[in-house]
Amino acid sequence: MILLRIIRRYLTPFKFLYLLFIASILIEVGYAVAAPLSLKYLVDYAFVPKDGQAFILILSLLVFSGLFNIAAGASGDYLVAKLSGYLLRELRIELFSKLQRQSLDFFSRHRVGDITTRFNSDLLSIERVIGAIFPLGFKEGITVFLGLGLLFSLQWKLALAVLIGSSLLFIGPRIIQGKAETANRVVKEAEGDFASTIDESLKGHKTIKGLHLQEILIERARKQIHALFALGLRKNFMNSLLERIPMTSLMVLNAIMIGFGGFLIFRGELSIGEFVAFFTLFMSVGQSVFHLTFFIPAMIESNISFERVSELLDEHPTVSDVDNPVNMLPLVDEICMHNVTFGYGDGPDILKNVSFHIPAGSFATFVGSSGSGKSTALQLLMRFYDPREGSITFDGVDLRKMSEKSLREQVGVVFQDTFLFNATVRENLQMGRSGITEEEMIAAAKAANIHETIMAWPQGYDTPIVQEGASLSGGQRQRLSIARSLLRKPKILLLDEVTSALDPSTEGHINQTIEGLKGTTTTISVTHRLSSIVHADLIFVFHDGRIVEIGSHKELLDLGGLYFEMWEKQAGFSFSLDGMHAKVDVRRLGKIPIFQGLEKEPLLHLATLLTSETYERGKMIVREGDEGDKFYLIARGSVEVRKQFPDGDRRVAVLQEGDHFGEIALLKNIPRTASIITTETTVLLSLRREWFLELTKDYPQVMEAVEQTLTQRMN
Ligand SMILES: Nc1ncnc2c1ncn2[C@@H]1O[C@H](COP(=O)(O)OP(=O)(O)OP(=O)(O)O)[C@@H](O)[C@H]1O
């Protein structure tokens, strides 16, 4: 039984207290059983013969042992409170530590709501069992056991009759027990589902609003709440039945006892004192049985909680330290991937036979289309996952042989999705590091271009960050997390789209900071904004899980391959300093398929009709089904394309800088075929149909060109 396993596991160091607790229980049980037995002597030796001396003797014994019993009971209560407190403390610590040590795949396998339910309601239910139900059940169990022995010694025939009657009467609850167990499990799962929905609706409120998914979420929650109601009803009914049946059974048993007991008295096989003692003892045993059966639903419920908690305790991280791991030393030579193949879980290969060398101190970047495996490669360098095939080495040492702690000390990482703790700015920056001076902290904040912003807040570095930084802008969060990483002075710095939420001037500043790290820090940055990496030492171009080009910006442009194509697509845009307004040059405009082949003059005119639109992350630009009246060109940022399918809406593509959408809207008023949502701060250039049509009056060839291209595309 999991309960006993847990008790053994956590209470072994407290053996002495545990033995004391058992002793106190035995005293209590002894009294509970012996007190009714005293009635036999009171009735047969004191009351019936009217013997005063015997009465006083028995009474004194009863009073004395009663006081002793009270003292033992109180000590037992204290001990159980202490032991259960210890156990829960240890369980909580181990559970939480287990959670922290899990590999990344664990977090994609488990939903937040499900894990938090295990910490909240499951642990509460365990607390109830360990602190009250189990000790009381244990006590009642021994009472029943000893009490039955005494009942048999008083009158075995009567005891046997009562026992047979009881066994028959307990068959009912046994049958219901299985059903109750299933009902309890199903309710727990439904609670987990609902908790996940609440969690999702809170964390994803922006996306939900942006995609206008409120109704879908309400509908989903409504279904879950209805299911909870129906399942809860069944569970409560089953549990009540379990509780009710023993009471009824007890009444039937009383009838058996009085009837058969009376019969034995008349036959002279039972004295009146014995009958009174038997009856009282039976009531006491019956009460204990009743309590025991009362505890059964709670035990069943808790058994599921025990299972769910021990499931977590038994989870072993898929990525863990080997025995005797080596400590990673500061990088002096190179970071290498050797023929690495990797996929998530049992999924397809995402990285296919990837190899590269990055010299220490250099600034390297991973570029490529969305989904080509750049972030995955970065995560492997962090050892969030281990490769399926091949190896990763830092200065020739396999990552799998290094201690995780030393790796994390050497490697800093900044993700696109930054997470800030609910603590002050200072605490967030210094988190996990001691001995950081004020100057160092300010220098890091300045390097990340966030110092001035922090100083403008009323409490400066002591400003509390609330709701995990939800009140800050995406750019502020990103800059704070860059500062946090810089402050740790890592030898290797891994950056995943860290400047996506920044305006061009701030981005320029951060890029300078990153370039300034050359020589002292090995930096590997994943980005889709090629203008930010022209000074990188090495650029790795990813395509469909493979590296297809390697070189410097110039070398790759000269190569005229995929990188060149990407560069050409992104080139030709210019921005205002705050990044809110964009312009596109005529050469670039003429490369858009629908405008290809147009003369310079109409293109110049066209460029003046484009309007800048800036959106924060998570905003819906186009809603599937809405009337389309604009064509869009992405000047900066990226968007996802989502479509409705019978099983819900799904991302079907990601569009990035230089991509465009909505061409058909220039010609016809037809509903949009997909929704477009920004995945980062995005600047678009839009062209309204009415203005475009106006233009075509002066340049009819524009209309012809657009129509021709679109017709070709449709065909
Ligand atoms: N935790 C995960 N579990 C399963 N598949 C994943 C996971 N993370 C990423 N993928 C998949 O792996 C592929 C590569 O993703 P990855 O994030 O590495 O690409 P990327 O080149 O960085 O793209 P982007 O620029 O859009 O982030 C994608 O198809 C993605 O859906």
Short mmCIF file of N, CA and C in Angstrom, two decimals, residues 486-605:
data_model
loop_
_atom_site.label_atom_id
_atom_site.label_comp_id
_atom_site.label_asym_id
_atom_site.label_seq_id
_atom_site.Cartn_x
_atom_site.Cartn_y
_atom_site.Cartn_z
N LEU A 486 23.28 38.83 -18.39
CA LEU A 486 24.61 39.47 -18.49
C LEU A 486 25.27 39.55 -17.12
N LEU A 487 24.43 39.79 -16.09
CA LEU A 487 24.93 39.95 -14.73
C LEU A 487 25.62 38.68 -14.23
N ARG A 488 25.25 37.58 -14.79
CA ARG A 488 25.85 36.31 -14.37
C ARG A 488 27.20 36.07 -15.05
N LYS A 489 27.56 36.98 -15.95
CA LYS A 489 28.83 36.89 -16.69
C LYS A 489 29.09 35.47 -17.18
N PRO A 490 28.18 34.93 -17.98
CA PRO A 490 28.40 33.56 -18.44
C PRO A 490 29.51 33.50 -19.48
N LYS A 491 30.19 32.37 -19.53
CA LYS A 491 31.24 32.18 -20.54
C LYS A 491 30.60 31.89 -21.89
N ILE A 492 29.40 31.31 -21.82
CA ILE A 492 28.67 31.01 -23.05
C ILE A 492 27.28 31.62 -22.90
N LEU A 493 26.87 32.37 -23.90
CA LEU A 493 25.56 33.02 -23.80
C LEU A 493 24.68 32.57 -24.97
N LEU A 494 23.52 31.99 -24.64
CA LEU A 494 22.62 31.50 -25.68
C LEU A 494 21.39 32.41 -25.71
N LEU A 495 21.07 32.93 -26.87
CA LEU A 495 19.98 33.89 -26.98
C LEU A 495 18.96 33.40 -28.02
N ASP A 496 17.70 33.36 -27.62
CA ASP A 496 16.68 32.88 -28.55
C ASP A 496 15.70 34.01 -28.88
N GLU A 497 15.88 34.62 -30.01
CA GLU A 497 15.01 35.72 -30.47
C GLU A 497 14.84 36.77 -29.38
N VAL A 498 15.96 37.22 -28.80
CA VAL A 498 15.83 38.09 -27.63
C VAL A 498 15.49 39.53 -27.96
N THR A 499 15.63 39.91 -29.20
CA THR A 499 15.34 41.32 -29.50
C THR A 499 14.02 41.48 -30.22
N SER A 500 13.22 40.41 -30.24
CA SER A 500 12.00 40.45 -31.04
C SER A 500 11.03 41.53 -30.60
N ALA A 501 11.01 41.86 -29.29
CA ALA A 501 10.01 42.84 -28.84
C ALA A 501 10.60 44.25 -28.73
N LEU A 502 11.81 44.44 -29.26
CA LEU A 502 12.46 45.74 -29.07
C LEU A 502 12.31 46.63 -30.30
N ASP A 503 12.30 47.96 -30.04
CA ASP A 503 12.24 48.87 -31.18
C ASP A 503 13.63 48.93 -31.82
N PRO A 504 13.74 49.42 -33.06
CA PRO A 504 15.02 49.34 -33.76
C PRO A 504 16.18 49.98 -33.01
N SER A 505 15.94 51.13 -32.34
CA SER A 505 17.09 51.78 -31.71
C SER A 505 17.55 50.98 -30.49
N THR A 506 16.59 50.46 -29.69
CA THR A 506 16.97 49.64 -28.54
C THR A 506 17.63 48.36 -29.04
N GLU A 507 17.09 47.83 -30.12
CA GLU A 507 17.66 46.60 -30.66
C GLU A 507 19.11 46.83 -31.08
N GLY A 508 19.33 48.00 -31.70
CA GLY A 508 20.68 48.33 -32.14
C GLY A 508 21.62 48.37 -30.95
N HIS A 509 21.15 48.98 -29.84
CA HIS A 509 21.97 49.09 -28.64
C HIS A 509 22.32 47.69 -28.10
N ILE A 510 21.30 46.84 -28.01
CA ILE A 510 21.52 45.49 -27.47
C ILE A 510 22.47 44.71 -28.38
N ASN A 511 22.28 44.90 -29.70
CA ASN A 511 23.18 44.19 -30.62
C ASN A 511 24.62 44.62 -30.43
N GLN A 512 24.80 45.92 -30.15
CA GLN A 512 26.17 46.40 -29.90
C GLN A 512 26.73 45.72 -28.66
N THR A 513 25.87 45.63 -27.60
CA THR A 513 26.31 44.97 -26.37
C THR A 513 26.74 43.53 -26.66
N ILE A 514 25.90 42.85 -27.45
CA ILE A 514 26.20 41.44 -27.74
C ILE A 514 27.51 41.33 -28.55
N GLU A 515 27.65 42.21 -29.52
CA GLU A 515 28.89 42.17 -30.31
C GLU A 515 30.10 42.50 -29.44
N GLY A 516 29.88 43.38 -28.44
CA GLY A 516 30.96 43.75 -27.53
C GLY A 516 31.45 42.59 -26.69
N LEU A 517 30.68 41.53 -26.62
CA LEU A 517 31.07 40.38 -25.80
C LEU A 517 32.08 39.49 -26.53
N LYS A 518 32.23 39.76 -27.85
CA LYS A 518 33.15 38.94 -28.66
C LYS A 518 34.51 38.86 -27.98
N GLY A 519 35.10 37.73 -27.99
CA GLY A 519 36.43 37.58 -27.38
C GLY A 519 36.34 37.04 -25.97
N THR A 520 35.39 37.58 -25.17
CA THR A 520 35.30 37.11 -23.78
C THR A 520 34.19 36.08 -23.62
N THR A 521 33.16 36.20 -24.43
CA THR A 521 32.01 35.30 -24.28
C THR A 521 31.70 34.65 -25.62
N THR A 522 31.36 33.37 -25.57
CA THR A 522 30.92 32.71 -26.80
C THR A 522 29.42 32.91 -26.86
N THR A 523 28.97 33.63 -27.87
CA THR A 523 27.53 33.93 -27.94
C THR A 523 26.92 33.20 -29.13
N ILE A 524 25.79 32.54 -28.88
CA ILE A 524 25.07 31.90 -29.98
C ILE A 524 23.66 32.45 -29.95
N SER A 525 23.27 33.09 -31.05
CA SER A 525 21.99 33.77 -31.05
C SER A 525 21.09 33.21 -32.16
N VAL A 526 19.86 32.89 -31.77
CA VAL A 526 18.88 32.47 -32.78
C VAL A 526 18.08 33.70 -33.15
N THR A 527 17.99 34.00 -34.40
CA THR A 527 17.23 35.18 -34.79
C THR A 527 16.69 35.02 -36.21
N HIS A 528 15.63 35.74 -36.50
CA HIS A 528 15.22 35.74 -37.89
C HIS A 528 15.46 37.12 -38.51
N ARG A 529 15.99 38.04 -37.69
CA ARG A 529 16.23 39.40 -38.21
C ARG A 529 17.68 39.50 -38.68
N LEU A 530 17.89 39.35 -39.95
CA LEU A 530 19.25 39.23 -40.46
C LEU A 530 20.05 40.52 -40.30
N SER A 531 19.35 41.67 -40.27
CA SER A 531 20.09 42.93 -40.15
C SER A 531 20.85 42.99 -38.83
N SER A 532 20.43 42.19 -37.84
CA SER A 532 21.09 42.28 -36.53
C SER A 532 22.33 41.39 -36.45
N ILE A 533 22.62 40.62 -37.49
CA ILE A 533 23.74 39.68 -37.35
C ILE A 533 24.80 39.85 -38.44
N VAL A 534 24.78 41.02 -39.09
CA VAL A 534 25.75 41.18 -40.19
C VAL A 534 27.20 41.10 -39.69
N HIS A 535 27.39 41.40 -38.39
CA HIS A 535 28.77 41.36 -37.87
C HIS A 535 29.10 40.04 -37.20
N ALA A 536 28.21 39.09 -37.27
CA ALA A 536 28.47 37.80 -36.60
C ALA A 536 29.68 37.12 -37.26
N ASP A 537 30.43 36.37 -36.43
CA ASP A 537 31.60 35.65 -36.98
C ASP A 537 31.14 34.50 -37.86
N LEU A 538 30.10 33.84 -37.38
CA LEU A 538 29.65 32.64 -38.10
C LEU A 538 28.14 32.61 -38.15
N ILE A 539 27.61 32.36 -39.33
CA ILE A 539 26.16 32.24 -39.46
C ILE A 539 25.84 30.83 -39.94
N PHE A 540 24.98 30.15 -39.21
CA PHE A 540 24.57 28.80 -39.62
C PHE A 540 23.14 28.90 -40.15
N VAL A 541 22.94 28.48 -41.37
CA VAL A 541 21.61 28.57 -41.96
C VAL A 541 20.94 27.20 -41.86
N PHE A 542 19.84 27.16 -41.12
CA PHE A 542 19.09 25.91 -40.93
C PHE A 542 17.98 25.81 -41.96
N HIS A 543 17.78 24.59 -42.44
CA HIS A 543 16.63 24.35 -43.32
C HIS A 543 16.18 22.92 -43.08
N ASP A 544 14.94 22.78 -42.66
CA ASP A 544 14.35 21.47 -42.43
C ASP A 544 15.26 20.57 -41.59
N GLY A 545 15.74 21.11 -40.47
CA GLY A 545 16.51 20.29 -39.52
C GLY A 545 17.95 20.04 -39.90
N ARG A 546 18.43 20.67 -40.98
CA ARG A 546 19.83 20.50 -41.38
C ARG A 546 20.49 21.86 -41.51
N ILE A 547 21.83 21.86 -41.38
CA ILE A 547 22.54 23.12 -41.65
C ILE A 547 22.91 23.09 -43.12
N VAL A 548 22.43 24.08 -43.87
CA VAL A 548 22.66 24.03 -45.32
C VAL A 548 23.73 25.03 -45.78
N GLU A 549 23.97 26.05 -44.96
CA GLU A 549 25.03 27.01 -45.33
C GLU A 549 25.72 27.48 -44.06
N ILE A 550 27.05 27.70 -44.17
CA ILE A 550 27.80 28.23 -43.03
C ILE A 550 28.74 29.30 -43.56
N GLY A 551 28.85 30.40 -42.83
CA GLY A 551 29.81 31.42 -43.26
C GLY A 551 29.53 32.74 -42.60
N SER A 552 30.28 33.78 -43.03
CA SER A 552 30.01 35.13 -42.51
C SER A 552 28.91 35.72 -43.40
N HIS A 553 28.41 36.88 -42.99
CA HIS A 553 27.35 37.53 -43.75
C HIS A 553 27.78 37.71 -45.22
N LYS A 554 29.01 38.21 -45.39
CA LYS A 554 29.46 38.49 -46.75
C LYS A 554 29.61 37.20 -47.55
N GLU A 555 30.22 36.22 -46.91
CA GLU A 555 30.43 34.94 -47.62
C GLU A 555 29.10 34.35 -48.07
N LEU A 556 28.12 34.44 -47.19
CA LEU A 556 26.82 33.83 -47.51
C LEU A 556 26.09 34.62 -48.60
N LEU A 557 26.27 35.95 -48.58
CA LEU A 557 25.65 36.73 -49.66
C LEU A 557 26.29 36.37 -50.99
N ASP A 558 27.64 36.22 -50.97
CA ASP A 558 28.36 35.86 -52.20
C ASP A 558 27.92 34.50 -52.72
N LEU A 559 27.55 33.63 -51.77
CA LEU A 559 27.15 32.27 -52.14
C LEU A 559 25.85 32.28 -52.96
N GLY A 560 25.03 33.30 -52.69
CA GLY A 560 23.78 33.45 -53.45
C GLY A 560 22.78 32.33 -53.21
N GLY A 561 22.79 31.74 -52.03
CA GLY A 561 21.87 30.63 -51.73
C GLY A 561 20.69 31.07 -50.88
N LEU A 562 20.34 30.21 -49.92
CA LEU A 562 19.16 30.44 -49.09
C LEU A 562 19.29 31.73 -48.28
N TYR A 563 20.50 31.94 -47.71
CA TYR A 563 20.72 33.14 -46.90
C TYR A 563 20.51 34.39 -47.76
N PHE A 564 21.07 34.34 -48.97
CA PHE A 564 20.93 35.47 -49.89
C PHE A 564 19.45 35.77 -50.14
N GLU A 565 18.69 34.69 -50.37
CA GLU A 565 17.24 34.85 -50.61
C GLU A 565 16.56 35.51 -49.41
N MET A 566 16.91 35.02 -48.21
CA MET A 566 16.30 35.56 -46.99
C MET A 566 16.68 37.04 -46.83
N TRP A 567 17.92 37.33 -47.13
CA TRP A 567 18.41 38.71 -47.00
C TRP A 567 17.67 39.63 -47.96
N GLU A 568 17.55 39.16 -49.18
CA GLU A 568 16.86 39.95 -50.20
C GLU A 568 15.42 40.24 -49.77
N LYS A 569 14.80 39.24 -49.16
CA LYS A 569 13.41 39.39 -48.74
C LYS A 569 13.28 40.44 -47.63
N GLN A 570 14.29 40.46 -46.75
CA GLN A 570 14.19 41.38 -45.61
C GLN A 570 14.73 42.76 -45.92
N ALA A 571 15.54 42.86 -46.99
CA ALA A 571 16.17 44.15 -47.29
C ALA A 571 15.14 45.12 -47.87
N GLY A 572 15.49 46.39 -47.86
CA GLY A 572 14.65 47.39 -48.52
C GLY A 572 13.67 48.10 -47.61
N PHE A 573 13.68 47.75 -46.32
CA PHE A 573 12.77 48.43 -45.38
C PHE A 573 13.58 49.41 -44.54
N SER A 574 12.98 50.56 -44.23
CA SER A 574 13.64 51.48 -43.29
C SER A 574 12.60 51.90 -42.26
N PHE A 575 13.09 52.27 -41.08
CA PHE A 575 12.18 52.52 -39.96
C PHE A 575 12.45 53.84 -39.28
N SER A 576 11.41 54.38 -38.64
CA SER A 576 11.60 55.55 -37.78
C SER A 576 12.31 55.05 -36.53
N LEU A 577 12.89 55.98 -35.74
CA LEU A 577 13.70 55.56 -34.59
C LEU A 577 12.92 54.72 -33.58
N ASP A 578 11.64 55.10 -33.37
CA ASP A 578 10.86 54.34 -32.41
C ASP A 578 10.34 53.03 -33.01
N GLY A 579 10.60 52.84 -34.26
CA GLY A 579 10.23 51.57 -34.90
C GLY A 579 8.76 51.46 -35.26
N MET A 580 8.00 52.54 -35.05
CA MET A 580 6.56 52.45 -35.26
C MET A 580 6.18 52.63 -36.74
N HIS A 581 7.06 53.28 -37.51
CA HIS A 581 6.74 53.55 -38.92
C HIS A 581 7.79 52.96 -39.83
N ALA A 582 7.29 52.38 -40.93
CA ALA A 582 8.23 51.74 -41.86
C ALA A 582 8.04 52.30 -43.26
N LYS A 583 9.10 52.14 -44.06
CA LYS A 583 9.00 52.50 -45.48
C LYS A 583 9.64 51.37 -46.25
N VAL A 584 9.21 51.21 -47.49
CA VAL A 584 9.85 50.18 -48.30
C VAL A 584 10.34 50.83 -49.58
N ASP A 585 11.52 50.42 -50.04
CA ASP A 585 12.00 51.08 -51.26
C ASP A 585 11.42 50.41 -52.50
N VAL A 586 11.48 51.15 -53.58
CA VAL A 586 10.80 50.73 -54.80
C VAL A 586 11.35 49.40 -55.32
N ARG A 587 12.69 49.24 -55.19
CA ARG A 587 13.31 48.01 -55.70
C ARG A 587 12.69 46.78 -55.01
N ARG A 588 12.53 46.93 -53.66
CA ARG A 588 11.98 45.81 -52.88
C ARG A 588 10.51 45.56 -53.24
N LEU A 589 9.79 46.69 -53.42
CA LEU A 589 8.36 46.59 -53.73
C LEU A 589 8.16 45.85 -55.05
N GLY A 590 9.05 46.14 -55.99
CA GLY A 590 8.95 45.53 -57.31
C GLY A 590 9.24 44.04 -57.29
N LYS A 591 9.77 43.53 -56.15
CA LYS A 591 10.08 42.10 -56.09
C LYS A 591 8.90 41.28 -55.58
N ILE A 592 7.88 41.98 -55.07
CA ILE A 592 6.69 41.25 -54.62
C ILE A 592 6.00 40.70 -55.86
N PRO A 593 5.74 39.38 -55.90
CA PRO A 593 5.25 38.79 -57.15
C PRO A 593 4.14 39.58 -57.82
N ILE A 594 3.13 40.07 -57.08
CA ILE A 594 2.02 40.74 -57.77
C ILE A 594 2.42 42.07 -58.39
N PHE A 595 3.54 42.65 -57.93
CA PHE A 595 3.96 43.93 -58.51
C PHE A 595 5.15 43.78 -59.44
N GLN A 596 5.56 42.51 -59.64
CA GLN A 596 6.74 42.29 -60.46
C GLN A 596 6.51 42.79 -61.89
N GLY A 597 7.54 43.40 -62.46
CA GLY A 597 7.45 43.85 -63.84
C GLY A 597 6.84 45.24 -63.97
N LEU A 598 6.45 45.87 -62.87
CA LEU A 598 5.87 47.22 -62.98
C LEU A 598 6.98 48.25 -63.16
N GLU A 599 6.64 49.34 -63.83
CA GLU A 599 7.61 50.42 -64.05
C GLU A 599 7.90 51.12 -62.73
N LYS A 600 8.97 51.89 -62.73
CA LYS A 600 9.37 52.60 -61.51
C LYS A 600 8.29 53.59 -61.05
N GLU A 601 7.68 54.27 -62.03
CA GLU A 601 6.73 55.34 -61.68
C GLU A 601 5.51 54.82 -60.90
N PRO A 602 4.79 53.80 -61.44
CA PRO A 602 3.67 53.30 -60.62
C PRO A 602 4.13 52.73 -59.29
N LEU A 603 5.36 52.15 -59.28
CA LEU A 603 5.86 51.60 -58.01
C LEU A 603 6.07 52.71 -56.99
N LEU A 604 6.64 53.83 -57.48
CA LEU A 604 6.86 54.98 -56.58
C LEU A 604 5.53 55.47 -56.01
N HIS A 605 4.55 55.53 -56.89
CA HIS A 605 3.22 55.96 -56.48
C HIS A 605 2.63 54.98 -55.45
#
